[in-house]
């Protein structure tokens, strides 16, 4: 069974939120990121990032914040498990996911 990402016109708000979670988990799995670095990289508002990360468990992804230093925001997020999600599938479709959630445009503009 193949999962196709719908065209831009057909992406619902819920599907876009799902793809956003996959994208953020992918970023956290590849490098050490905190809210500030994710904000700079994606252009997503801080609150959107916090809400998406808090809702990872809704789709089975478990993440944790690894504290480094004494300040509350000193550290990074780490993916503990992808649960039922295939991280390999996300890696393969990351360009399409970026286009669907609109971060491909942000990344191109910041380069």
Short mmCIF file of C-alpha atoms in Angstrom, two decimals:
data_model
loop_
_atom_site.label_atom_id
_atom_site.label_comp_id
_atom_site.label_asym_id
_atom_site.label_seq_id
_atom_site.Cartn_x
_atom_site.Cartn_y
_atom_site.Cartn_z
CA UNK A 1 0.00 0.00 0.00
CA UNK A 2 1.39 3.36 -1.02
CA UNK A 3 0.68 6.64 0.72
CA UNK A 4 0.48 9.59 -1.65
CA UNK A 5 0.75 13.15 -0.47
CA UNK A 6 -2.24 15.07 -1.87
CA UNK A 7 -1.79 18.03 -4.15
CA UNK A 8 -1.53 21.51 -2.62
CA UNK A 9 -5.23 22.28 -3.20
CA UNK A 10 -6.43 19.13 -1.43
CA UNK A 11 -4.33 19.41 1.77
CA UNK A 12 -6.63 19.73 4.77
CA UNK A 13 -5.68 21.57 7.92
CA UNK A 14 -5.40 18.25 9.78
CA UNK A 15 -3.21 16.67 7.11
CA UNK A 16 -0.95 19.71 7.06
CA UNK A 17 -0.59 19.47 10.88
CA UNK A 18 0.31 15.77 10.49
CA UNK A 19 2.94 16.54 7.85
CA UNK A 20 4.32 19.35 10.03
CA UNK A 21 4.85 16.86 12.87
CA UNK A 22 6.63 14.45 10.52
CA UNK A 23 8.84 17.26 9.24
CA UNK A 24 9.80 18.48 12.71
CA UNK A 25 10.52 14.93 13.91
CA UNK A 26 12.73 14.45 10.86
CA UNK A 27 14.69 17.61 11.70
CA UNK A 28 15.08 16.57 15.34
CA UNK A 29 16.20 13.08 14.34
CA UNK A 30 18.93 14.43 12.03
CA UNK A 31 20.40 17.19 14.23
CA UNK A 32 20.14 18.71 17.70
CA UNK A 33 17.42 21.37 17.68
CA UNK A 34 15.62 23.50 20.23
CA UNK A 35 12.65 25.81 19.64
CA UNK A 36 14.88 28.73 18.63
CA UNK A 37 16.86 26.75 16.04
CA UNK A 38 13.66 25.19 14.65
CA UNK A 39 12.11 28.66 14.39
CA UNK A 40 15.11 29.99 12.45
CA UNK A 41 15.25 26.94 10.20
CA UNK A 42 11.55 26.61 9.37
CA UNK A 43 10.15 30.11 9.86
CA UNK A 44 7.33 28.57 11.91
CA UNK A 45 6.11 30.57 14.91
CA UNK A 46 7.38 29.45 18.32
CA UNK A 47 3.89 28.56 19.51
CA UNK A 48 3.19 26.43 16.41
CA UNK A 49 6.42 24.53 17.03
CA UNK A 50 5.61 23.98 20.70
CA UNK A 51 2.08 22.77 19.90
CA UNK A 52 3.32 20.38 17.19
CA UNK A 53 6.00 18.89 19.44
CA UNK A 54 3.52 18.53 22.30
CA UNK A 55 1.19 16.64 19.94
CA UNK A 56 3.81 14.16 18.66
CA UNK A 57 2.35 11.43 20.86
CA UNK A 58 -0.97 11.80 19.01
CA UNK A 59 0.69 10.09 16.04
CA UNK A 60 2.91 7.77 18.08
CA UNK A 61 6.19 9.69 17.99
CA UNK A 62 7.95 10.04 21.34
CA UNK A 63 10.37 12.91 21.84
CA UNK A 64 12.20 14.24 24.85
CA UNK A 65 14.03 17.43 25.70
CA UNK A 66 17.64 16.77 26.70
CA UNK A 67 18.72 19.43 29.19
CA UNK A 68 22.24 20.79 28.72
CA UNK A 69 23.24 23.36 31.31
CA UNK A 70 21.23 25.12 33.98
CA UNK A 71 18.99 27.31 31.83
CA UNK A 72 15.57 25.91 30.92
CA UNK A 73 16.06 26.38 27.19
CA UNK A 74 19.64 25.05 27.14
CA UNK A 75 19.33 21.74 25.39
CA UNK A 76 17.77 20.03 22.42
CA UNK A 77 14.92 17.73 21.39
CA UNK A 78 15.60 14.08 20.64
CA UNK A 79 13.33 11.52 19.02
CA UNK A 80 13.05 8.49 21.32
CA UNK A 81 10.92 6.41 18.94
CA UNK A 82 9.02 6.96 15.72
CA UNK A 83 6.36 4.49 16.86
CA UNK A 84 4.25 3.35 13.88
CA UNK A 85 5.76 5.97 11.55
CA UNK A 86 8.48 4.92 9.11
CA UNK A 87 11.33 7.41 9.40
CA UNK A 88 12.70 5.99 6.12
CA UNK A 89 9.45 6.95 4.36
CA UNK A 90 9.74 10.49 5.77
CA UNK A 91 13.37 10.72 4.59
CA UNK A 92 12.33 9.62 1.10
CA UNK A 93 9.44 12.11 0.88
CA UNK A 94 10.92 15.08 2.74
CA UNK A 95 10.94 17.39 -0.30
CA UNK A 96 7.24 16.75 -0.94
CA UNK A 97 6.46 17.28 2.76
CA UNK A 98 8.34 20.60 2.74
CA UNK A 99 6.35 21.75 -0.28
CA UNK A 100 3.02 20.75 1.27
CA UNK A 101 3.64 22.63 4.53
CA UNK A 102 5.28 25.60 2.83
CA UNK A 103 8.77 25.44 4.34
CA UNK A 104 10.52 24.75 1.02
CA UNK A 105 9.77 28.37 0.09
CA UNK A 106 11.14 29.64 3.42
CA UNK A 107 14.34 27.58 3.09
CA UNK A 108 14.98 28.83 -0.46
CA UNK A 109 14.43 32.45 0.59
CA UNK A 110 16.86 32.19 3.50
CA UNK A 111 19.73 30.71 1.43
#
